[in-house]
Short mmCIF file of C-alpha atoms in Angstrom, two decimals:
data_model
loop_
_atom_site.label_atom_id
_atom_site.label_comp_id
_atom_site.label_asym_id
_atom_site.label_seq_id
_atom_site.Cartn_x
_atom_site.Cartn_y
_atom_site.Cartn_z
CA UNK W 57 -56.43 -13.09 9.58
CA UNK W 58 -56.49 -16.31 8.24
CA UNK W 59 -58.64 -19.53 8.38
CA UNK W 60 -56.52 -22.73 9.11
CA UNK W 61 -57.80 -26.13 9.65
CA UNK W 62 -56.32 -27.60 12.14
CA UNK W 63 -57.42 -31.20 12.61
CA UNK W 64 -60.84 -30.70 11.57
CA UNK W 65 -61.33 -27.10 13.75
CA UNK W 66 -61.31 -24.21 12.02
CA UNK W 67 -59.44 -21.34 14.14
CA UNK W 68 -58.26 -18.05 12.45
CA UNK W 69 -54.63 -17.04 12.77
CA UNK W 70 -52.61 -13.85 12.19
CA UNK W 71 -49.82 -14.40 10.03
CA UNK W 72 -47.16 -12.00 8.57
CA UNK W 73 -48.70 -12.09 5.53
CA UNK W 74 -51.78 -10.33 7.23
CA UNK W 75 -49.64 -8.67 9.17
CA UNK W 76 -46.44 -7.75 7.88
CA UNK W 77 -43.41 -5.97 9.71
CA UNK W 78 -44.25 -2.62 8.02
CA UNK W 79 -47.73 -3.10 9.66
CA UNK W 80 -46.53 -3.37 12.82
CA UNK W 81 -44.04 -0.28 12.98
CA UNK W 82 -46.60 1.77 11.40
CA UNK W 83 -48.86 0.90 14.25
CA UNK W 84 -45.84 0.98 16.99
CA UNK W 85 -43.76 4.39 15.30
CA UNK W 86 -45.19 6.84 18.32
CA UNK W 87 -45.31 4.13 21.08
CA UNK W 88 -42.21 3.42 23.96
CA UNK W 89 -42.27 0.02 25.11
CA UNK W 90 -40.78 -0.39 28.41
CA UNK W 91 -39.63 -4.12 28.78
CA UNK W 92 -39.67 -5.26 32.84
CA UNK W 93 -37.07 -7.57 33.83
CA UNK W 94 -34.02 -8.71 31.80
CA UNK W 95 -34.08 -11.62 32.93
CA UNK W 96 -35.54 -14.60 30.50
CA UNK W 97 -38.06 -13.18 28.29
CA UNK W 98 -37.27 -9.69 28.39
CA UNK W 99 -33.71 -9.81 25.98
CA UNK W 100 -35.32 -11.85 23.36
CA UNK W 101 -37.94 -9.47 22.83
CA UNK W 102 -36.57 -6.22 23.37
CA UNK W 103 -33.36 -6.60 20.99
CA UNK W 104 -35.65 -8.85 18.37
CA UNK W 105 -38.07 -5.51 18.58
CA UNK W 106 -35.43 -2.98 18.85
CA UNK W 107 -33.79 -4.73 15.92
CA UNK W 108 -37.07 -4.62 14.11
CA UNK W 109 -37.00 -0.61 14.63
CA UNK W 110 -38.86 -0.25 17.72
CA UNK W 111 -38.80 2.16 20.23
CA UNK W 112 -37.50 0.24 22.88
CA UNK W 113 -36.38 0.72 26.56
CA UNK W 114 -35.54 -1.25 29.77
CA UNK W 115 -37.23 -0.96 33.05
CA UNK W 116 -34.57 -3.11 35.08
CA UNK W 117 -33.88 -3.00 39.60
CA UNK W 118 -30.14 -2.01 39.90
CA UNK W 119 -29.98 -4.57 42.93
CA UNK W 120 -30.23 -7.83 40.34
CA UNK W 121 -26.40 -6.29 39.31
CA UNK W 122 -26.42 -9.20 36.07
CA UNK W 123 -29.47 -8.93 34.72
CA UNK W 124 -28.55 -5.06 34.54
CA UNK W 125 -25.11 -5.48 33.31
CA UNK W 126 -26.29 -8.19 30.60
CA UNK W 127 -28.90 -5.59 29.65
CA UNK W 128 -25.64 -2.76 29.34
CA UNK W 129 -23.83 -5.37 27.41
CA UNK W 130 -26.66 -5.59 25.04
CA UNK W 131 -26.60 -2.52 23.78
CA UNK W 132 -29.02 -0.39 26.09
CA UNK W 133 -27.76 2.93 27.48
CA UNK W 134 -28.34 3.72 31.49
CA UNK W 135 -29.77 6.93 31.49
CA UNK W 136 -31.04 7.27 27.86
CA UNK W 137 -32.70 3.35 27.56
CA UNK W 138 -32.38 1.33 30.31
CA UNK W 139 -34.01 3.23 33.80
CA UNK W 140 -34.89 1.77 36.63
CA UNK W 141 -38.61 0.43 37.12
CA UNK W 142 -40.42 3.66 38.19
CA UNK W 143 -38.48 5.83 35.42
CA UNK W 144 -39.19 3.49 32.77
CA UNK W 145 -42.88 2.69 33.37
CA UNK W 146 -43.67 6.44 33.57
CA UNK W 147 -41.97 7.50 29.97
CA UNK W 148 -43.46 4.62 27.97
CA UNK W 149 -47.11 4.10 26.61
CA UNK W 150 -46.63 0.41 26.52
CA UNK W 151 -45.41 -1.27 30.05
CA UNK W 152 -44.05 -5.42 29.22
CA UNK W 153 -44.41 -6.84 32.60
CA UNK W 154 -41.76 -9.52 31.91
CA UNK W 155 -40.17 -10.05 35.16
CA UNK W 156 -41.12 -14.05 36.93
CA UNK W 157 -44.12 -14.69 37.88
CA UNK W 158 -43.52 -15.28 41.71
CA UNK W 159 -41.88 -11.44 41.56
CA UNK W 160 -44.89 -9.78 39.82
CA UNK W 161 -45.97 -8.99 43.83
CA UNK W 162 -42.94 -7.13 44.65
CA UNK W 163 -42.60 -5.32 41.48
CA UNK W 164 -46.35 -4.02 40.68
CA UNK W 165 -46.78 -0.86 43.31
CA UNK W 166 -43.33 0.05 41.44
CA UNK W 167 -45.40 0.08 38.22
CA UNK W 168 -49.09 0.45 39.23
CA UNK W 169 -48.96 4.37 39.79
CA UNK W 170 -47.53 4.75 35.93
CA UNK W 171 -50.16 3.01 34.19
CA UNK W 172 -52.48 6.20 33.89
CA UNK W 173 -54.80 6.69 30.72
CA UNK W 174 -54.45 5.16 27.71
CA UNK W 175 -51.71 3.42 28.34
CA UNK W 176 -51.52 -1.01 27.89
CA UNK W 177 -50.02 -3.56 30.01
CA UNK W 178 -48.55 -6.66 28.35
CA UNK W 179 -47.95 -9.82 29.31
CA UNK W 180 -46.40 -13.18 28.03
CA UNK W 181 -47.94 -15.36 30.33
CA UNK W 182 -51.26 -15.39 31.82
CA UNK W 183 -50.27 -15.85 35.22
CA UNK W 184 -49.86 -12.40 36.28
CA UNK W 185 -53.49 -11.57 34.95
CA UNK W 186 -55.56 -14.96 35.63
CA UNK W 187 -53.99 -14.94 39.52
CA UNK W 188 -54.23 -11.33 40.16
CA UNK W 189 -55.31 -11.95 43.63
CA UNK W 190 -52.55 -13.57 44.08
CA UNK W 191 -49.72 -11.18 42.04
CA UNK W 192 -51.51 -7.95 43.27
CA UNK W 193 -52.33 -7.03 39.81
CA UNK W 194 -55.05 -4.12 39.49
CA UNK W 195 -55.34 -1.86 36.44
CA UNK W 196 -57.96 0.96 35.54
CA UNK W 197 -60.38 0.71 33.04
CA UNK W 198 -59.30 2.91 31.37
CA UNK W 199 -56.06 1.36 30.11
CA UNK W 200 -55.14 -1.99 27.32
CA UNK W 201 -54.33 -5.23 29.11
CA UNK W 202 -53.06 -7.17 26.38
CA UNK W 203 -50.68 -10.78 26.04
CA UNK W 204 -48.23 -12.10 23.32
CA UNK W 205 -47.17 -15.32 24.81
CA UNK W 206 -44.71 -16.91 22.15
CA UNK W 207 -44.18 -21.35 22.50
CA UNK W 208 -40.32 -21.15 23.48
CA UNK W 209 -38.08 -19.93 25.85
CA UNK W 210 -36.77 -16.74 25.22
CA UNK W 211 -33.23 -18.23 23.45
CA UNK W 212 -35.82 -20.29 21.09
CA UNK W 213 -37.25 -16.45 20.47
CA UNK W 214 -33.93 -15.49 19.96
CA UNK W 215 -31.94 -17.61 18.12
CA UNK W 216 -35.68 -18.09 15.60
CA UNK W 217 -35.57 -14.56 14.78
CA UNK W 218 -31.66 -14.63 14.33
CA UNK W 219 -32.39 -17.59 11.80
CA UNK W 220 -35.06 -15.60 9.83
CA UNK W 221 -37.75 -17.83 11.01
CA UNK W 222 -40.35 -16.88 14.09
CA UNK W 223 -41.85 -19.01 17.15
CA UNK W 224 -45.90 -19.62 17.11
CA UNK W 225 -47.05 -17.86 19.89
CA UNK W 226 -50.65 -16.88 21.02
CA UNK W 227 -52.47 -14.06 22.13
CA UNK W 228 -55.22 -12.73 24.17
CA UNK W 229 -56.83 -8.94 25.21
CA UNK W 230 -58.52 -8.64 28.31
CA UNK W 231 -58.99 -5.10 28.12
CA UNK W 232 -59.46 -3.01 25.12
CA UNK W 233 -60.11 0.97 26.53
CA UNK W 234 -58.24 2.86 23.54
CA UNK W 235 -60.30 0.86 20.36
CA UNK W 236 -56.57 0.10 19.91
CA UNK W 237 -55.70 -3.06 21.83
CA UNK W 238 -55.50 -5.47 18.88
CA UNK W 239 -53.49 -3.53 16.71
CA UNK W 240 -50.80 -3.10 19.87
CA UNK W 241 -51.41 -6.38 20.41
CA UNK W 242 -50.36 -7.69 16.55
CA UNK W 243 -47.93 -5.20 16.04
CA UNK W 244 -45.66 -5.99 19.55
CA UNK W 245 -46.67 -9.99 17.91
CA UNK W 246 -44.85 -9.58 15.00
CA UNK W 247 -42.26 -7.57 16.02
CA UNK W 248 -40.92 -9.48 18.94
CA UNK W 249 -40.46 -12.35 16.19
CA UNK W 250 -43.59 -14.50 16.33
CA UNK W 251 -44.09 -16.31 12.59
CA UNK W 252 -47.91 -16.71 13.72
CA UNK W 253 -50.37 -15.90 16.11
CA UNK W 254 -53.59 -18.02 17.20
CA UNK W 255 -56.20 -16.60 19.79
CA UNK W 256 -56.72 -17.98 23.23
CA UNK W 257 -57.58 -16.23 26.45
CA UNK W 258 -55.25 -15.41 29.70
CA UNK W 259 -57.47 -18.17 31.24
CA UNK W 260 -56.41 -20.85 28.69
CA UNK W 261 -53.03 -19.53 28.09
CA UNK W 262 -51.83 -19.77 32.00
CA UNK W 263 -53.84 -23.24 32.38
CA UNK W 264 -51.91 -25.21 28.72
CA UNK W 265 -48.79 -23.59 29.82
CA UNK W 266 -48.18 -24.22 33.41
CA UNK W 267 -49.73 -27.95 32.64
CA UNK W 268 -47.80 -28.45 29.11
CA UNK W 269 -43.96 -27.21 31.36
CA UNK W 270 -45.00 -29.61 34.26
CA UNK W 271 -46.10 -32.17 31.73
CA UNK W 272 -44.69 -33.48 28.41
CA UNK W 273 -42.71 -30.05 27.88
CA UNK W 274 -40.04 -30.47 30.59
CA UNK W 275 -41.30 -32.09 33.73
CA UNK W 276 -42.83 -35.31 32.15
CA UNK W 277 -40.39 -35.33 29.52
CA UNK W 278 -37.49 -35.76 31.95
CA UNK W 279 -39.07 -38.39 34.73
CA UNK W 280 -39.55 -40.59 31.61
CA UNK W 281 -36.53 -40.23 30.84
CA UNK W 282 -34.90 -41.39 33.84
CA UNK W 283 -36.84 -43.88 34.62
CA UNK W 284 -36.01 -45.31 30.90
CA UNK W 285 -32.33 -44.80 31.52
CA UNK W 286 -32.34 -46.45 35.31
CA UNK W 287 -33.58 -49.74 34.15
CA UNK W 288 -31.33 -49.70 31.11
CA UNK W 289 -28.64 -49.41 33.84
CA UNK W 290 -30.01 -51.82 36.18
CA UNK W 291 -29.66 -54.37 33.77
CA UNK W 292 -26.45 -53.82 32.93
CA UNK W 293 -26.51 -51.52 29.70
CA UNK W 294 -23.65 -48.55 29.82
CA UNK W 295 -24.16 -44.64 30.23
CA UNK W 296 -23.65 -44.05 26.46
CA UNK W 297 -25.76 -46.86 25.65
CA UNK W 298 -28.65 -45.65 28.25
CA UNK W 299 -28.23 -42.75 27.65
CA UNK W 300 -28.02 -42.59 23.04
CA UNK W 301 -31.36 -44.54 23.33
CA UNK W 302 -33.04 -42.64 25.84
CA UNK W 303 -31.74 -39.05 24.54
CA UNK W 304 -29.80 -38.88 22.08
CA UNK W 305 -31.81 -40.52 19.30
CA UNK W 306 -35.06 -38.94 20.25
CA UNK W 307 -33.22 -35.29 19.53
CA UNK W 308 -30.68 -35.74 16.62
CA UNK W 309 -32.77 -37.68 15.05
CA UNK W 310 -36.44 -38.65 15.34
CA UNK W 311 -38.32 -35.18 17.09
CA UNK W 312 -36.92 -34.10 14.30
CA UNK W 313 -38.77 -36.37 11.68
CA UNK W 314 -42.08 -35.64 13.95
CA UNK W 315 -41.30 -31.75 13.73
CA UNK W 316 -41.00 -31.98 9.22
CA UNK W 317 -44.22 -33.87 8.87
CA UNK W 318 -45.78 -35.55 11.95
CA UNK W 319 -45.86 -38.81 13.99
CA UNK W 320 -46.95 -41.21 11.43
CA UNK W 321 -43.94 -39.19 9.19
CA UNK W 322 -41.16 -40.71 11.96
CA UNK W 323 -43.01 -44.35 12.39
CA UNK W 324 -42.83 -44.72 8.53
CA UNK W 325 -39.05 -43.52 8.40
CA UNK W 326 -38.18 -46.05 11.40
CA UNK W 327 -37.94 -50.12 10.51
CA UNK W 328 -40.89 -52.33 11.23
CA UNK W 329 -39.52 -53.34 14.42
CA UNK W 330 -39.70 -49.56 15.82
CA UNK W 331 -43.26 -48.94 14.41
CA UNK W 332 -44.71 -51.89 15.26
CA UNK W 333 -43.52 -51.80 19.34
CA UNK W 334 -44.39 -48.11 19.17
CA UNK W 335 -47.85 -48.70 18.49
CA UNK W 336 -48.50 -51.71 20.43
CA UNK W 337 -46.86 -49.86 23.19
CA UNK W 338 -48.40 -46.14 23.30
CA UNK W 339 -51.65 -47.28 24.45
CA UNK W 340 -50.10 -48.49 27.44
CA UNK W 341 -48.02 -45.29 28.06
CA UNK W 342 -50.94 -43.21 27.67
CA UNK W 343 -52.99 -45.41 30.15
CA UNK W 344 -50.49 -45.33 32.83
CA UNK W 345 -49.44 -41.15 32.42
CA UNK W 346 -53.57 -39.97 31.60
CA UNK W 347 -54.37 -40.43 35.69
CA UNK W 348 -51.10 -37.73 36.21
CA UNK W 349 -52.13 -35.55 33.42
CA UNK W 350 -55.62 -35.25 34.37
CA UNK W 351 -54.47 -34.34 38.69
CA UNK W 352 -52.39 -32.61 37.15
CA UNK W 353 -54.91 -30.15 35.66
CA UNK W 354 -56.83 -29.93 38.27
CA UNK W 355 -53.63 -28.69 39.90
CA UNK W 356 -53.28 -25.94 38.01
CA UNK W 357 -57.17 -25.24 37.78
CA UNK W 358 -57.74 -25.11 41.02
CA UNK W 359 -55.13 -22.57 41.61
CA UNK W 360 -53.09 -24.79 43.79
CA UNK W 361 -50.11 -24.68 41.35
CA UNK W 362 -50.07 -21.02 41.10
CA UNK W 363 -49.71 -20.35 45.06
CA UNK W 364 -47.51 -23.16 45.40
CA UNK W 365 -45.20 -21.60 42.49
CA UNK W 366 -45.19 -18.13 44.65
CA UNK W 367 -44.80 -19.33 48.11
CA UNK W 368 -41.33 -21.53 46.95
CA UNK W 369 -40.40 -19.26 43.87
CA UNK W 370 -40.55 -15.71 46.11
CA UNK W 371 -38.27 -16.79 49.29
CA UNK W 372 -34.92 -14.78 49.78
CA UNK W 373 -33.31 -18.19 49.02
CA UNK W 374 -34.90 -19.28 45.85
CA UNK W 375 -31.96 -19.03 43.77
CA UNK W 376 -29.38 -21.06 46.01
CA UNK W 377 -32.14 -23.86 46.41
CA UNK W 378 -32.54 -23.79 42.74
CA UNK W 379 -28.86 -23.82 41.99
CA UNK W 380 -28.39 -27.38 44.13
CA UNK W 381 -31.31 -28.92 42.71
CA UNK W 382 -29.83 -28.22 39.03
CA UNK W 383 -26.65 -28.75 40.05
CA UNK W 384 -27.80 -32.07 41.26
CA UNK W 385 -29.45 -32.95 37.83
CA UNK W 386 -26.40 -31.24 35.89
CA UNK W 387 -23.60 -33.75 37.77
CA UNK W 388 -26.11 -37.30 37.56
CA UNK W 389 -24.74 -40.19 35.70
CA UNK W 390 -27.22 -39.76 33.27
CA UNK W 391 -26.20 -36.10 32.66
CA UNK W 392 -22.96 -36.08 32.49
CA UNK W 393 -22.73 -39.09 30.73
CA UNK W 394 -24.76 -36.48 28.30
CA UNK W 395 -22.28 -33.91 28.31
CA UNK W 396 -19.96 -36.48 26.77
CA UNK W 397 -22.21 -37.56 24.15
CA UNK W 398 -23.07 -33.93 23.53
CA UNK W 399 -18.96 -33.25 22.90
CA UNK W 400 -18.97 -36.12 20.67
CA UNK W 401 -21.06 -34.98 18.05
CA UNK W 402 -19.54 -34.39 14.79
CA UNK W 403 -20.93 -30.43 14.44
CA UNK W 404 -20.03 -29.78 18.08
CA UNK W 405 -16.51 -31.12 17.14
CA UNK W 406 -16.34 -28.78 14.64
CA UNK W 407 -17.27 -25.91 16.10
CA UNK W 408 -14.89 -26.39 18.91
CA UNK W 409 -12.23 -26.65 16.48
CA UNK W 410 -13.89 -23.50 14.75
CA UNK W 411 -13.54 -21.74 18.00
CA UNK W 412 -10.08 -22.63 18.67
CA UNK W 413 -8.59 -21.87 15.69
CA UNK W 414 -10.48 -18.18 15.47
CA UNK W 415 -8.48 -17.51 19.11
CA UNK W 416 -5.05 -19.05 17.96
CA UNK W 417 -5.68 -16.73 14.71
CA UNK W 418 -6.70 -14.18 16.85
CA UNK W 419 -3.21 -14.24 19.41
CA UNK W 420 -1.90 -14.44 16.27
CA UNK W 421 -2.49 -10.94 14.70
CA UNK W 422 -2.42 -9.33 19.00
#
């Protein structure tokens, strides 16, 4: 393991250099990994592992027809590598529980009987284990409980893998019953496509993850964007101008500079006017939002946020309600303007023209 200085704090991380794919393959050679749930993280992690030479099977409830069909389309064969949840768990030595958090309570009774001595229960999020009083998760002391949590959506995990680069992941071990939990964790972490793995605990992971998603990563980001867009529009700016100054320049230019070398690098590569304004206004935004983040952290830490998630996401009509909420977001003026702006990007037009040409060529052959 490598020791890395993170801003003055030295942490131990696991990279592909210390734990190469060949070692991961050797550790997992006799393991059968069942991915339970083919929704968000399931496809990415299972496909990445399969392409890295790991024995992967899928456990999916047939009632969720779209997910079952997606698994078949991705090359998993019913009766051979695609099973119902119970059969997959019975065949597995490592059970990867990748259903959505609100569904764990309903799925768990189907998994529990098959978690016999020596097996491992794997999570990609601390929710199911940390809030087990709410989710019902309970395992014997003879089962490993491990976690690898990619710091990105399933789509990003898969895209990064196909591009030949890794995605950062955290890892934790709650129970080491077999003495193999550490190796199992690192091996799966590398096999699913992690660029490096950094240590955490289940408790820290779920807290930071829930705060991050509701905060900077999604909730805060969307809210701040809407606020700026609305102010610009109310003051006479066009939809295209408001969207470009709020979203397009951030995602297509500035955030890429931050990604390359940090916030100071981005500032250094902007105009003096932009630098001065950003430095002067940053403290004001921090002062305004800090109380919101403190409140958010308390809601997560107290488990009130987890209870809300289970209550709202576990209802029978949740997908319909979610669809309506997302439709409202998608059809708002701001994100309709975004659709138009994206269609004008040179690389997007090039992709569309290439697809059109490919389709025309295909029709000519047929």
